[in-house]
């Protein structure tokens, strides 16, 4: 295959993201047929399916040689290959969407050799667009047509001084029992608890309800770290590209793996900083201890 023009892919993804945003805003979740996948909190709506259909049609028409993996058309056993692949979540934050909580987005990633190469995330309620191309930096545009700002937003990002000074994103996910759930809730408690009781006493924990928006916030430097197990390649591909281009790092949410795969389903994202990134990862892994989240696919 002739080499793919990443700028052209990015430009089309941005146009598609704005169209997806219009569709999402036009859909009234109260009028939609809402179903579930794994259990009662793993929600899908007809809007998720319609938006993914529009995205796959447009992207496949513009770039017929690029493969496509989307949340709503994923079949168990499908794996990302080394060939260029669009990795797409039509509505990331579906739970927020069905509740009318205005924090969800369309997340469009391009993976090449199973690594993020382009990322576009758009939250239509706030009209905030995040974009990145590998090697060309990451940007945020608040209100369509205004000048993009480079990420991270701070001109001189502050060093990281350990968990006790951090704002950390976590998510509950859809698994609500078993060892993964026990580990997650224990880590949440330890992150929040006072130093006197053996906790890290982070500044606070946040759950934006969308993996992509959590990652965009870490890339922007608005949050310091994001830890999650259970989300999928389409939840993180675009955000991962933003994060790396903004100087952040993605490691495994399970201790020890500095180079996780896109499909590993267990992640820890840390913002860009002149010092303290490696130490923060090690401190976080210390909170997780010798346990591991397991989401084998
Ligand atoms: C979910 C959201 C959520 C995360 C889950 C994802 P969806 O994606 O990103 O924040 O905790 O792991 O599956 O279902 O809203 O597309």
PDB file of C-alpha atoms and ligand atoms in Angstrom:
ATOM      1  CA  UNK A   1       0.000   0.000   0.000  1.00  0.00           C
ATOM      2  CA  UNK A   2       1.289   3.507  -0.829  1.00  0.00           C
ATOM      3  CA  UNK A   3       2.037   5.311   2.407  1.00  0.00           C
ATOM      4  CA  UNK A   4      -1.020   6.850   3.964  1.00  0.00           C
ATOM      5  CA  UNK A   5      -1.223  10.661   4.134  1.00  0.00           C
ATOM      6  CA  UNK A   6      -1.859  11.117   7.872  1.00  0.00           C
ATOM      7  CA  UNK A   7      -2.740  14.791   7.440  1.00  0.00           C
ATOM      8  CA  UNK A   8      -5.453  13.870   4.905  1.00  0.00           C
ATOM      9  CA  UNK A   9      -6.768  11.199   7.277  1.00  0.00           C
ATOM     10  CA  UNK A  10      -6.810  13.718  10.116  1.00  0.00           C
ATOM     11  CA  UNK A  11      -8.655  16.323   8.033  1.00  0.00           C
ATOM     12  CA  UNK A  12     -11.355  13.839   7.023  1.00  0.00           C
ATOM     13  CA  UNK A  13     -11.658  12.578  10.602  1.00  0.00           C
ATOM     14  CA  UNK A  14     -12.248  16.127  11.816  1.00  0.00           C
ATOM     15  CA  UNK A  15     -15.031  16.628   9.240  1.00  0.00           C
ATOM     16  CA  UNK A  16     -16.563  13.275  10.209  1.00  0.00           C
ATOM     17  CA  UNK A  17     -16.316  14.115  13.930  1.00  0.00           C
ATOM     18  CA  UNK A  18     -18.261  17.352  13.415  1.00  0.00           C
ATOM     19  CA  UNK A  19     -20.934  15.481  11.469  1.00  0.00           C
ATOM     20  CA  UNK A  20     -21.112  12.836  14.217  1.00  0.00           C
ATOM     21  CA  UNK A  21     -21.461  15.644  16.757  1.00  0.00           C
ATOM     22  CA  UNK A  22     -24.455  17.053  14.872  1.00  0.00           C
ATOM     23  CA  UNK A  23     -26.098  13.599  14.837  1.00  0.00           C
ATOM     24  CA  UNK A  24     -25.451  13.070  18.548  1.00  0.00           C
ATOM     25  CA  UNK A  25     -26.913  16.449  19.507  1.00  0.00           C
ATOM     26  CA  UNK A  26     -29.946  15.851  17.290  1.00  0.00           C
ATOM     27  CA  UNK A  27     -30.713  12.504  18.944  1.00  0.00           C
ATOM     28  CA  UNK A  28     -32.957  12.734  21.984  1.00  0.00           C
ATOM     29  CA  UNK A  29     -31.936   9.786  24.175  1.00  0.00           C
ATOM     30  CA  UNK A  30     -35.436   9.711  25.693  1.00  0.00           C
ATOM     31  CA  UNK A  31     -36.867   8.785  22.272  1.00  0.00           C
ATOM     32  CA  UNK A  32     -34.219   6.206  21.449  1.00  0.00           C
ATOM     33  CA  UNK A  33     -34.339   2.473  21.578  1.00  0.00           C
ATOM     34  CA  UNK A  34     -31.817   1.685  24.333  1.00  0.00           C
ATOM     35  CA  UNK A  35     -30.435  -1.812  24.755  1.00  0.00           C
ATOM     36  CA  UNK A  36     -27.713  -3.452  26.789  1.00  0.00           C
ATOM     37  CA  UNK A  37     -24.730  -5.648  25.935  1.00  0.00           C
ATOM     38  CA  UNK A  38     -22.969  -7.465  28.800  1.00  0.00           C
ATOM     39  CA  UNK A  39     -25.307  -6.374  31.596  1.00  0.00           C
ATOM     40  CA  UNK A  40     -27.735  -3.618  32.630  1.00  0.00           C
ATOM     41  CA  UNK A  41     -25.009  -0.951  32.828  1.00  0.00           C
ATOM     42  CA  UNK A  42     -23.318  -1.782  29.497  1.00  0.00           C
ATOM     43  CA  UNK A  43     -25.632   0.373  27.401  1.00  0.00           C
ATOM     44  CA  UNK A  44     -26.000   0.854  23.650  1.00  0.00           C
ATOM     45  CA  UNK A  45     -28.502   3.039  21.798  1.00  0.00           C
ATOM     46  CA  UNK A  46     -29.657   3.183  18.209  1.00  0.00           C
ATOM     47  CA  UNK A  47     -27.746   6.487  18.012  1.00  0.00           C
ATOM     48  CA  UNK A  48     -24.446   4.644  18.720  1.00  0.00           C
ATOM     49  CA  UNK A  49     -25.204   2.322  15.787  1.00  0.00           C
ATOM     50  CA  UNK A  50     -26.376   5.058  13.403  1.00  0.00           C
ATOM     51  CA  UNK A  51     -23.352   7.267  14.148  1.00  0.00           C
ATOM     52  CA  UNK A  52     -20.950   4.357  13.654  1.00  0.00           C
ATOM     53  CA  UNK A  53     -22.632   3.526  10.323  1.00  0.00           C
ATOM     54  CA  UNK A  54     -22.150   7.110   9.109  1.00  0.00           C
ATOM     55  CA  UNK A  55     -18.508   7.119  10.265  1.00  0.00           C
ATOM     56  CA  UNK A  56     -17.597   3.779   8.698  1.00  0.00           C
ATOM     57  CA  UNK A  57     -19.310   4.699   5.422  1.00  0.00           C
ATOM     58  CA  UNK A  58     -17.515   8.045   5.147  1.00  0.00           C
ATOM     59  CA  UNK A  59     -14.093   6.839   6.228  1.00  0.00           C
ATOM     60  CA  UNK A  60     -14.218   3.687   4.116  1.00  0.00           C
ATOM     61  CA  UNK A  61     -15.285   5.694   1.069  1.00  0.00           C
ATOM     62  CA  UNK A  62     -12.436   8.192   1.513  1.00  0.00           C
ATOM     63  CA  UNK A  63      -9.821   5.589   2.493  1.00  0.00           C
ATOM     64  CA  UNK A  64     -10.926   2.233   1.033  1.00  0.00           C
ATOM     65  CA  UNK A  65      -7.606   0.520   1.810  1.00  0.00           C
ATOM     66  CA  UNK A  66      -7.833   1.216   5.555  1.00  0.00           C
ATOM     67  CA  UNK A  67      -9.477  -1.436   7.761  1.00  0.00           C
ATOM     68  CA  UNK A  68     -12.179  -0.538  10.266  1.00  0.00           C
ATOM     69  CA  UNK A  69     -12.817  -1.581  13.864  1.00  0.00           C
ATOM     70  CA  UNK A  70     -15.783  -0.015  15.639  1.00  0.00           C
ATOM     71  CA  UNK A  71     -17.343  -0.615  19.027  1.00  0.00           C
ATOM     72  CA  UNK A  72     -20.796  -1.398  17.665  1.00  0.00           C
ATOM     73  CA  UNK A  73     -19.692  -3.775  14.893  1.00  0.00           C
ATOM     74  CA  UNK A  74     -16.974  -5.533  16.910  1.00  0.00           C
ATOM     75  CA  UNK A  75     -17.342  -9.308  17.093  1.00  0.00           C
ATOM     76  CA  UNK A  76     -15.671 -11.340  19.864  1.00  0.00           C
ATOM     77  CA  UNK A  77     -12.306 -12.621  18.677  1.00  0.00           C
ATOM     78  CA  UNK A  78     -11.621  -9.711  16.264  1.00  0.00           C
ATOM     79  CA  UNK A  79      -8.073  -8.434  16.742  1.00  0.00           C
ATOM     80  CA  UNK A  80      -6.277  -5.406  15.459  1.00  0.00           C
ATOM     81  CA  UNK A  81      -3.835  -6.251  12.651  1.00  0.00           C
ATOM     82  CA  UNK A  82      -0.655  -4.362  11.665  1.00  0.00           C
ATOM     83  CA  UNK A  83      -2.384  -2.776   8.634  1.00  0.00           C
ATOM     84  CA  UNK A  84      -3.735   0.795   9.003  1.00  0.00           C
ATOM     85  CA  UNK A  85      -7.057   0.534  10.843  1.00  0.00           C
ATOM     86  CA  UNK A  86      -9.643   3.069  11.954  1.00  0.00           C
ATOM     87  CA  UNK A  87     -10.431   2.374  15.612  1.00  0.00           C
ATOM     88  CA  UNK A  88     -13.721   4.082  16.412  1.00  0.00           C
ATOM     89  CA  UNK A  89     -16.108   4.675  19.275  1.00  0.00           C
ATOM     90  CA  UNK A  90     -19.164   6.500  17.869  1.00  0.00           C
ATOM     91  CA  UNK A  91     -20.324   7.666  21.312  1.00  0.00           C
ATOM     92  CA  UNK A  92     -17.835   7.281  24.132  1.00  0.00           C
ATOM     93  CA  UNK A  93     -19.728   8.022  27.311  1.00  0.00           C
ATOM     94  CA  UNK A  94     -22.972   6.334  26.295  1.00  0.00           C
ATOM     95  CA  UNK A  95     -24.147   6.237  29.914  1.00  0.00           C
ATOM     96  CA  UNK A  96     -23.796  10.023  30.172  1.00  0.00           C
ATOM     97  CA  UNK A  97     -25.553  10.344  26.803  1.00  0.00           C
ATOM     98  CA  UNK A  98     -28.623   8.316  27.841  1.00  0.00           C
ATOM     99  CA  UNK A  99     -28.893  10.295  31.079  1.00  0.00           C
ATOM    100  CA  UNK A 100     -28.609  13.614  29.247  1.00  0.00           C
ATOM    101  CA  UNK A 101     -25.406  14.382  31.152  1.00  0.00           C
ATOM    102  CA  UNK A 102     -23.560  16.558  28.624  1.00  0.00           C
ATOM    103  CA  UNK A 103     -20.199  14.813  28.603  1.00  0.00           C
ATOM    104  CA  UNK A 104     -19.661  12.319  25.824  1.00  0.00           C
ATOM    105  CA  UNK A 105     -17.763  12.364  22.575  1.00  0.00           C
ATOM    106  CA  UNK A 106     -17.000  10.697  19.296  1.00  0.00           C
ATOM    107  CA  UNK A 107     -13.556   9.108  19.388  1.00  0.00           C
ATOM    108  CA  UNK A 108     -11.797   8.448  16.072  1.00  0.00           C
ATOM    109  CA  UNK A 109      -8.386   6.788  16.056  1.00  0.00           C
ATOM    110  CA  UNK A 110      -6.118   5.504  13.321  1.00  0.00           C
ATOM    111  CA  UNK A 111      -3.749   2.696  14.313  1.00  0.00           C
ATOM    112  CA  UNK A 112      -0.756   1.776  12.146  1.00  0.00           C
ATOM    113  CA  UNK A 113       1.278  -1.294  13.128  1.00  0.00           C
ATOM    114  CA  UNK A 114      -1.098  -1.545  16.129  1.00  0.00           C
ATOM    115  CA  UNK A 115       0.048   1.852  17.443  1.00  0.00           C
ATOM    116  CA  UNK A 116      -1.938   5.128  17.511  1.00  0.00           C
ATOM    117  CA  UNK A 117      -1.056   7.401  14.585  1.00  0.00           C
ATOM    118  CA  UNK A 118      -3.959   9.886  14.438  1.00  0.00           C
ATOM    119  CA  UNK A 119      -6.533  10.801  17.079  1.00  0.00           C
ATOM    120  CA  UNK A 120      -9.635  12.993  16.911  1.00  0.00           C
ATOM    121  CA  UNK A 121     -12.043  13.398  19.839  1.00  0.00           C
ATOM    122  CA  UNK A 122     -15.051  15.719  19.750  1.00  0.00           C
ATOM    123  CA  UNK A 123     -17.452  16.607  22.569  1.00  0.00           C
ATOM    124  CA  UNK A 124     -20.392  18.290  20.789  1.00  0.00           C
ATOM    125  CA  UNK A 125     -22.060  19.661  23.929  1.00  0.00           C
ATOM    126  CA  UNK A 126     -19.010  21.715  24.808  1.00  0.00           C
ATOM    127  CA  UNK A 127     -17.912  22.104  21.164  1.00  0.00           C
ATOM    128  CA  UNK A 128     -14.401  20.978  22.110  1.00  0.00           C
ATOM    129  CA  UNK A 129     -12.254  19.193  19.545  1.00  0.00           C
ATOM    130  CA  UNK A 130      -8.999  17.412  20.384  1.00  0.00           C
ATOM    131  CA  UNK A 131      -6.686  16.295  17.566  1.00  0.00           C
ATOM    132  CA  UNK A 132      -3.249  14.758  17.164  1.00  0.00           C
ATOM    133  CA  UNK A 133      -1.062  13.360  14.416  1.00  0.00           C
ATOM    134  CA  UNK A 134       1.959  11.264  15.321  1.00  0.00           C
ATOM    135  CA  UNK A 135       5.054  13.465  15.243  1.00  0.00           C
ATOM    136  CA  UNK A 136       3.051  16.664  14.698  1.00  0.00           C
ATOM    137  CA  UNK A 137       1.734  17.468  18.171  1.00  0.00           C
ATOM    138  CA  UNK A 138      -1.701  17.578  19.766  1.00  0.00           C
ATOM    139  CA  UNK A 139      -4.210  20.429  19.749  1.00  0.00           C
ATOM    140  CA  UNK A 140      -7.501  21.536  21.268  1.00  0.00           C
ATOM    141  CA  UNK A 141     -10.070  23.759  19.549  1.00  0.00           C
ATOM    142  CA  UNK A 142     -12.754  25.169  21.813  1.00  0.00           C
ATOM    143  CA  UNK A 143     -15.613  26.412  19.590  1.00  0.00           C
ATOM    144  CA  UNK A 144     -15.425  25.530  15.924  1.00  0.00           C
ATOM    145  CA  UNK A 145     -13.466  28.036  13.861  1.00  0.00           C
ATOM    146  CA  UNK A 146     -11.387  29.421  16.708  1.00  0.00           C
ATOM    147  CA  UNK A 147      -7.611  29.045  16.825  1.00  0.00           C
ATOM    148  CA  UNK A 148      -6.338  25.642  17.984  1.00  0.00           C
ATOM    149  CA  UNK A 149      -4.272  25.590  21.191  1.00  0.00           C
ATOM    150  CA  UNK A 150      -1.310  23.281  21.545  1.00  0.00           C
ATOM    151  CA  UNK A 151      -1.440  20.558  24.201  1.00  0.00           C
ATOM    152  CA  UNK A 152      -0.542  20.498  26.994  1.00  0.00           C
ATOM    153  CA  UNK A 153      -2.277  23.805  27.676  1.00  0.00           C
ATOM    154  CA  UNK A 154       0.383  25.012  30.148  1.00  0.00           C
ATOM    155  CA  UNK A 155       3.407  26.647  28.512  1.00  0.00           C
ATOM    156  CA  UNK A 156       5.641  25.097  31.178  1.00  0.00           C
ATOM    157  CA  UNK A 157       3.962  22.019  32.636  1.00  0.00           C
ATOM    158  CA  UNK A 158       4.671  21.585  36.351  1.00  0.00           C
ATOM    159  CA  UNK A 159       6.788  18.662  37.547  1.00  0.00           C
ATOM    160  CA  UNK A 160       4.851  15.793  39.089  1.00  0.00           C
ATOM    161  CA  UNK A 161       5.414  15.539  42.829  1.00  0.00           C
ATOM    162  CA  UNK A 162       3.754  12.242  43.652  1.00  0.00           C
ATOM    163  CA  UNK A 163       0.185  11.040  44.013  1.00  0.00           C
ATOM    164  CA  UNK A 164      -0.529  13.286  47.002  1.00  0.00           C
ATOM    165  CA  UNK A 165      -0.607  16.295  44.643  1.00  0.00           C
ATOM    166  CA  UNK A 166      -2.549  14.660  41.816  1.00  0.00           C
ATOM    167  CA  UNK A 167      -6.047  14.848  40.376  1.00  0.00           C
ATOM    168  CA  UNK A 168      -6.705  11.310  39.161  1.00  0.00           C
ATOM    169  CA  UNK A 169      -9.349   9.954  36.785  1.00  0.00           C
ATOM    170  CA  UNK A 170     -10.811   6.507  37.406  1.00  0.00           C
ATOM    171  CA  UNK A 171     -13.948   4.786  36.091  1.00  0.00           C
ATOM    172  CA  UNK A 172     -16.298   2.177  37.556  1.00  0.00           C
ATOM    173  CA  UNK A 173     -16.743   0.377  34.208  1.00  0.00           C
ATOM    174  CA  UNK A 174     -19.478  -2.188  33.611  1.00  0.00           C
ATOM    175  CA  UNK A 175     -18.126  -5.165  35.625  1.00  0.00           C
ATOM    176  CA  UNK A 176     -19.571  -4.796  39.123  1.00  0.00           C
ATOM    177  CA  UNK A 177     -18.390  -7.938  40.881  1.00  0.00           C
ATOM    178  CA  UNK A 178     -15.487 -10.386  40.935  1.00  0.00           C
ATOM    179  CA  UNK A 179     -11.728  -9.877  41.416  1.00  0.00           C
ATOM    180  CA  UNK A 180     -11.373  -6.957  38.963  1.00  0.00           C
ATOM    181  CA  UNK A 181     -14.119  -5.021  40.751  1.00  0.00           C
ATOM    182  CA  UNK A 182     -12.630  -5.823  44.182  1.00  0.00           C
ATOM    183  CA  UNK A 183      -9.202  -4.624  43.036  1.00  0.00           C
ATOM    184  CA  UNK A 184     -10.579  -1.440  41.487  1.00  0.00           C
ATOM    185  CA  UNK A 185     -12.600  -0.440  44.535  1.00  0.00           C
ATOM    186  CA  UNK A 186      -9.647  -1.197  46.824  1.00  0.00           C
ATOM    187  CA  UNK A 187      -7.353   0.987  44.686  1.00  0.00           C
ATOM    188  CA  UNK A 188      -9.961   3.798  44.652  1.00  0.00           C
ATOM    189  CA  UNK A 189     -10.110   3.659  48.451  1.00  0.00           C
ATOM    190  CA  UNK A 190      -6.325   3.619  48.830  1.00  0.00           C
ATOM    191  CA  UNK A 191      -5.873   6.526  46.433  1.00  0.00           C
ATOM    192  CA  UNK A 192      -8.358   8.648  48.360  1.00  0.00           C
ATOM    193  CA  UNK A 193      -7.544   7.628  51.960  1.00  0.00           C
ATOM    194  CA  UNK A 194      -5.460   9.792  54.307  1.00  0.00           C
ATOM    195  CA  UNK A 195      -1.707   9.244  54.613  1.00  0.00           C
ATOM    196  CA  UNK A 196      -2.304   8.412  58.305  1.00  0.00           C
ATOM    197  CA  UNK A 197      -4.427   5.429  57.311  1.00  0.00           C
ATOM    198  CA  UNK A 198      -1.962   4.237  54.656  1.00  0.00           C
ATOM    199  CA  UNK A 199      -3.573   5.950  51.657  1.00  0.00           C
ATOM    200  CA  UNK A 200      -2.064   8.222  49.002  1.00  0.00           C
ATOM    201  CA  UNK A 201      -4.555  11.021  49.701  1.00  0.00           C
ATOM    202  CA  UNK A 202      -4.706  12.288  46.111  1.00  0.00           C
ATOM    203  CA  UNK A 203      -6.241  15.739  45.703  1.00  0.00           C
ATOM    204  CA  UNK A 204      -9.342  13.995  44.382  1.00  0.00           C
ATOM    205  CA  UNK A 205     -10.738  11.365  42.038  1.00  0.00           C
ATOM    206  CA  UNK A 206     -12.828  12.186  38.944  1.00  0.00           C
ATOM    207  CA  UNK A 207     -14.909  10.025  36.611  1.00  0.00           C
ATOM    208  CA  UNK A 208     -15.797  11.913  33.441  1.00  0.00           C
ATOM    209  CA  UNK A 209     -17.710   8.878  32.159  1.00  0.00           C
ATOM    210  CA  UNK A 210     -15.716   8.660  28.933  1.00  0.00           C
ATOM    211  CA  UNK A 211     -12.293   7.075  28.605  1.00  0.00           C
ATOM    212  CA  UNK A 212     -11.503   9.299  25.610  1.00  0.00           C
ATOM    213  CA  UNK A 213     -12.370  12.492  27.493  1.00  0.00           C
ATOM    214  CA  UNK A 214     -10.388  11.342  30.547  1.00  0.00           C
ATOM    215  CA  UNK A 215      -7.381  10.844  28.283  1.00  0.00           C
ATOM    216  CA  UNK A 216      -7.889  14.172  26.554  1.00  0.00           C
ATOM    217  CA  UNK A 217      -7.951  15.858  29.981  1.00  0.00           C
ATOM    218  CA  UNK A 218      -4.664  14.154  30.927  1.00  0.00           C
ATOM    219  CA  UNK A 219      -3.128  15.132  27.581  1.00  0.00           C
ATOM    220  CA  UNK A 220      -4.241  18.722  28.169  1.00  0.00           C
ATOM    221  CA  UNK A 221      -2.720  18.656  31.667  1.00  0.00           C
ATOM    222  CA  UNK A 222      -6.111  19.271  33.301  1.00  0.00           C
ATOM    223  CA  UNK A 223      -5.756  15.978  35.157  1.00  0.00           C
ATOM    224  CA  UNK A 224      -2.539  14.263  36.185  1.00  0.00           C
ATOM    225  CA  UNK A 225      -3.311  10.598  35.593  1.00  0.00           C
ATOM    226  CA  UNK A 226      -6.020   8.181  34.477  1.00  0.00           C
ATOM    227  CA  UNK A 227      -6.163   4.543  35.561  1.00  0.00           C
ATOM    228  CA  UNK A 228      -8.605   2.024  34.111  1.00  0.00           C
ATOM    229  CA  UNK A 229      -9.188  -1.632  33.432  1.00  0.00           C
ATOM    230  CA  UNK A 230     -11.887  -2.960  31.129  1.00  0.00           C
ATOM    231  CA  UNK A 231     -12.074  -0.413  28.358  1.00  0.00           C
ATOM    232  CA  UNK A 232     -11.283  -1.266  24.751  1.00  0.00           C
ATOM    233  CA  UNK A 233      -8.955  -0.154  21.966  1.00  0.00           C
ATOM    234  CA  UNK A 234     -11.669   2.153  20.532  1.00  0.00           C
ATOM    235  CA  UNK A 235     -11.970   3.906  23.915  1.00  0.00           C
ATOM    236  CA  UNK A 236      -8.240   4.738  24.070  1.00  0.00           C
ATOM    237  CA  UNK A 237      -6.729   4.789  20.557  1.00  0.00           C
ATOM    238  CA  UNK A 238      -7.425   8.452  19.776  1.00  0.00           C
ATOM    239  CA  UNK A 239      -6.669   9.638  23.320  1.00  0.00           C
ATOM    240  CA  UNK A 240      -3.404   7.704  23.379  1.00  0.00           C
ATOM    241  CA  UNK A 241      -2.216   9.601  20.292  1.00  0.00           C
ATOM    242  CA  UNK A 242      -3.104  12.924  21.982  1.00  0.00           C
ATOM    243  CA  UNK A 243      -1.376  11.881  25.175  1.00  0.00           C
ATOM    244  CA  UNK A 244       1.922  10.904  23.550  1.00  0.00           C
ATOM    245  CA  UNK A 245       1.983  14.002  21.366  1.00  0.00           C
ATOM    246  CA  UNK A 246       1.450  16.121  24.487  1.00  0.00           C
ATOM    247  CA  UNK A 247       4.433  14.530  26.243  1.00  0.00           C
ATOM    248  CA  UNK A 248       2.428  12.092  28.352  1.00  0.00           C
ATOM    249  CA  UNK A 249       3.017   8.378  28.740  1.00  0.00           C
ATOM    250  CA  UNK A 250       0.747   5.363  28.573  1.00  0.00           C
ATOM    251  CA  UNK A 251       1.791   2.326  30.583  1.00  0.00           C
ATOM    252  CA  UNK A 252      -0.139  -0.665  31.798  1.00  0.00           C
ATOM    253  CA  UNK A 253      -2.556  -0.290  34.688  1.00  0.00           C
ATOM    254  CA  UNK A 254      -1.020  -3.531  35.947  1.00  0.00           C
ATOM    255  CA  UNK A 255       2.419  -3.118  37.519  1.00  0.00           C
ATOM    256  CA  UNK A 256       5.526  -3.791  35.441  1.00  0.00           C
ATOM    257  CA  UNK A 257       4.553  -3.254  31.802  1.00  0.00           C
ATOM    258  CA  UNK A 258       5.935   0.008  30.403  1.00  0.00           C
ATOM    259  CA  UNK A 259       4.828  -0.746  26.835  1.00  0.00           C
ATOM    260  CA  UNK A 260       1.247  -2.050  26.859  1.00  0.00           C
ATOM    261  CA  UNK A 261      -0.556  -3.021  23.684  1.00  0.00           C
ATOM    262  CA  UNK A 262      -3.444  -0.987  22.364  1.00  0.00           C
ATOM    263  CA  UNK A 263      -5.751  -3.932  23.034  1.00  0.00           C
ATOM    264  CA  UNK A 264      -4.405  -4.707  26.511  1.00  0.00           C
ATOM    265  CA  UNK A 265      -7.535  -3.246  28.186  1.00  0.00           C
ATOM    266  CA  UNK A 266      -5.644  -2.153  31.313  1.00  0.00           C
ATOM    267  CA  UNK A 267      -4.086   1.313  31.204  1.00  0.00           C
ATOM    268  CA  UNK A 268      -2.412   4.071  33.184  1.00  0.00           C
ATOM    269  CA  UNK A 269      -1.997   7.442  31.462  1.00  0.00           C
ATOM    270  CA  UNK A 270       0.247  10.095  33.025  1.00  0.00           C
ATOM    271  CA  UNK A 271       0.456  13.698  31.823  1.00  0.00           C
ATOM    272  CA  UNK A 272       3.527  15.325  30.331  1.00  0.00           C
ATOM    273  CA  UNK A 273       5.906  16.761  32.933  1.00  0.00           C
ATOM    274  CA  UNK A 274       9.571  17.765  33.051  1.00  0.00           C
ATOM    275  CA  UNK A 275      10.139  15.519  36.106  1.00  0.00           C
ATOM    276  CA  UNK A 276       8.380  12.920  38.167  1.00  0.00           C
ATOM    277  CA  UNK A 277       6.556  10.883  35.465  1.00  0.00           C
ATOM    278  CA  UNK A 278       8.430   7.626  36.043  1.00  0.00           C
ATOM    279  CA  UNK A 279       8.222   8.033  39.817  1.00  0.00           C
ATOM    280  CA  UNK A 280       4.465   8.606  39.608  1.00  0.00           C
ATOM    281  CA  UNK A 281       3.987   5.415  37.576  1.00  0.00           C
ATOM    282  CA  UNK A 282       6.000   3.442  40.133  1.00  0.00           C
ATOM    283  CA  UNK A 283       4.095   4.959  43.052  1.00  0.00           C
ATOM    284  CA  UNK A 284       0.780   4.141  41.358  1.00  0.00           C
ATOM    285  CA  UNK A 285       1.864   0.577  40.675  1.00  0.00           C
ATOM    286  CA  UNK A 286       2.798   0.342  44.361  1.00  0.00           C
ATOM    287  CA  UNK A 287      -0.843   1.107  45.234  1.00  0.00           C
ATOM    288  CA  UNK A 288      -2.005  -1.699  42.911  1.00  0.00           C
ATOM    289  CA  UNK A 289       0.550  -4.012  44.550  1.00  0.00           C
ATOM    290  CA  UNK A 290       1.097  -7.557  43.343  1.00  0.00           C
ATOM    291  CA  UNK A 291      -2.443  -7.956  42.046  1.00  0.00           C
ATOM    292  CA  UNK A 292      -3.421  -7.732  38.368  1.00  0.00           C
ATOM    293  CA  UNK A 293      -6.647  -6.844  36.605  1.00  0.00           C
ATOM    294  CA  UNK A 294      -7.494  -9.504  34.040  1.00  0.00           C
ATOM    295  CA  UNK A 295      -9.652  -8.690  31.023  1.00  0.00           C
ATOM    296  CA  UNK A 296      -8.386 -11.342  28.617  1.00  0.00           C
ATOM    297  CA  UNK A 297     -10.059 -11.236  25.215  1.00  0.00           C
TER     298      UNK A 297
HETATM  299  C1  LIG B   1     -17.099   3.374  28.183  1.00  0.00           C
HETATM  300  C2  LIG B   1     -16.632   4.688  28.741  1.00  0.00           C
HETATM  301  C3  LIG B   1     -16.363   4.550  30.212  1.00  0.00           C
HETATM  302  C4  LIG B   1     -15.352   3.483  30.502  1.00  0.00           C
HETATM  303  C5  LIG B   1     -15.767   2.165  29.885  1.00  0.00           C
HETATM  304  C6  LIG B   1     -16.037   2.347  28.403  1.00  0.00           C
HETATM  305  P1  LIG B   1     -18.798   3.577  26.130  1.00  0.00           P
HETATM  306  O1  LIG B   1     -17.305   3.477  26.780  1.00  0.00           O
HETATM  307  O2  LIG B   1     -15.457   5.115  28.103  1.00  0.00           O
HETATM  308  O3  LIG B   1     -15.854   5.740  30.736  1.00  0.00           O
HETATM  309  O4  LIG B   1     -15.245   3.310  31.892  1.00  0.00           O
HETATM  310  O5  LIG B   1     -14.727   1.214  30.093  1.00  0.00           O
HETATM  311  O6  LIG B   1     -16.433   1.112  27.847  1.00  0.00           O
HETATM  312  O7  LIG B   1     -19.492   2.300  26.465  1.00  0.00           O
HETATM  313  O8  LIG B   1     -19.461   4.753  26.722  1.00  0.00           O
HETATM  314  O9  LIG B   1     -18.532   3.713  24.670  1.00  0.00           O
END
